């Protein structure tokens, strides 16, 4: 117990990304210090690199976590939709979004955890998770020393693939975060001409079953990258494909660093909780399947899971299985059903040809900014490919 205040906890939260931080903070606030809650990660959540484009909806974020200028890089007022021939349509809405400084944002969430009475350890590697008679045993390494901790309930927010929960008999069939893992890569670069208040998205066969992007950062640097479908045959390594894209379109760019990873964007209907273990964030595949956005989605998922765990802890045991089963229902009601609809539409959207994207973007680019609404942009892309309208009807609802 040398590294921790106790060896027994009511809840251990594994993973200090947005979902884990939000779950721990929410649970701490809901229980008002009456429960022992431990948050674990192998590194401080504000340590770079943080693999994300950092853009969020201002209103959606503010509904979950009060927006503070201390963790905001800048405001967004629009999106450029760019076709293969570089025709550009613009959606404009003043101050509709934010570019976050994820490191500072995570610091804010972590401070909220501490204020809520959560014990936070950001130097702890979880080596093994085992089911015990009345909870879970966790083998945790801190500074090379292994300690065994007990938790009545565990929240797994460790990201996609969920290595932590594999091969555990009672968790068979639980959400694993790997239904649709897509490869993504991006560079932090400067010397790229861009709008400080716009995201630019690139569509077409160059970014097969995905899209490319430029996200502003601090006025000089940008995040430039792309995501591809999971089944795309990579003819060249992703890193080389990214560097070739930058060199061709932005020859004056200076690449400072390149990062890659997998995005868990395959919403499923698998259970999110079993046997006192609850999934949250990427571990629960909560990312939007088409936009691949996940910050606000993870915060919402973390909050829903925390509310469910609070209810689960307060139950004598008779209804705990029912409470676990309802976690998926709560997520589906909040966002999951929309994600399933989007996932069905994704197949059709990926079939839109370069010619169809070019035709739609060219037509839209001739309209005044105020008439380039999201609906008009989407409708024109569909109109360029009328066979897709029926397939994507659920996306319009």
Short mmCIF file of N, CA and C in Angstrom, two decimals, residues 41 63 82 93 140 143 146 150 161 201 242 258 277 326 347 360:
data_model
loop_
_atom_site.label_atom_id
_atom_site.label_comp_id
_atom_site.label_asym_id
_atom_site.label_seq_id
_atom_site.Cartn_x
_atom_site.Cartn_y
_atom_site.Cartn_z
N UNK A 41 -3.51 5.88 -14.59
CA UNK A 41 -2.96 5.92 -15.95
C UNK A 41 -1.45 5.83 -15.83
N UNK A 63 -22.30 21.91 -22.51
CA UNK A 63 -23.36 21.17 -21.81
C UNK A 63 -22.79 20.10 -20.89
N UNK A 82 -13.82 20.14 -49.24
CA UNK A 82 -12.97 20.27 -50.42
C UNK A 82 -12.97 18.97 -51.23
N UNK A 93 -20.83 29.33 -39.72
CA UNK A 93 -21.68 29.63 -38.57
C UNK A 93 -20.78 30.22 -37.49
N UNK A 140 -0.93 -3.68 -10.27
CA UNK A 140 -0.52 -2.36 -10.75
C UNK A 140 0.97 -2.16 -10.48
N UNK A 143 6.70 2.45 -10.49
CA UNK A 143 8.14 2.49 -10.29
C UNK A 143 8.79 1.13 -10.23
N UNK A 146 5.22 -3.94 -7.95
CA UNK A 146 3.88 -4.43 -8.24
C UNK A 146 3.05 -4.45 -6.96
N UNK A 150 -7.79 -3.94 -4.79
CA UNK A 150 -9.13 -4.51 -4.95
C UNK A 150 -10.12 -3.39 -5.26
N UNK A 161 -9.46 -1.72 -28.50
CA UNK A 161 -8.88 -3.08 -28.42
C UNK A 161 -9.03 -3.71 -27.04
N UNK A 201 -11.86 19.91 -44.73
CA UNK A 201 -11.99 18.47 -44.91
C UNK A 201 -11.86 18.12 -46.38
N UNK A 242 1.12 10.50 -46.18
CA UNK A 242 0.88 11.81 -45.58
C UNK A 242 1.94 12.81 -46.02
N UNK A 258 5.12 13.65 -36.59
CA UNK A 258 4.08 12.81 -37.19
C UNK A 258 3.62 11.79 -36.16
N UNK A 277 -17.88 -4.58 -14.28
CA UNK A 277 -16.92 -3.87 -15.12
C UNK A 277 -17.69 -3.08 -16.18
N UNK A 326 -28.67 -1.95 -18.55
CA UNK A 326 -29.26 -0.66 -18.93
C UNK A 326 -28.22 0.37 -19.37
N UNK A 347 -21.56 3.26 -45.46
CA UNK A 347 -21.27 2.40 -46.61
C UNK A 347 -21.63 3.13 -47.90
N UNK A 360 -20.66 18.35 -56.97
CA UNK A 360 -21.40 18.96 -55.87
C UNK A 360 -20.65 20.16 -55.30
#
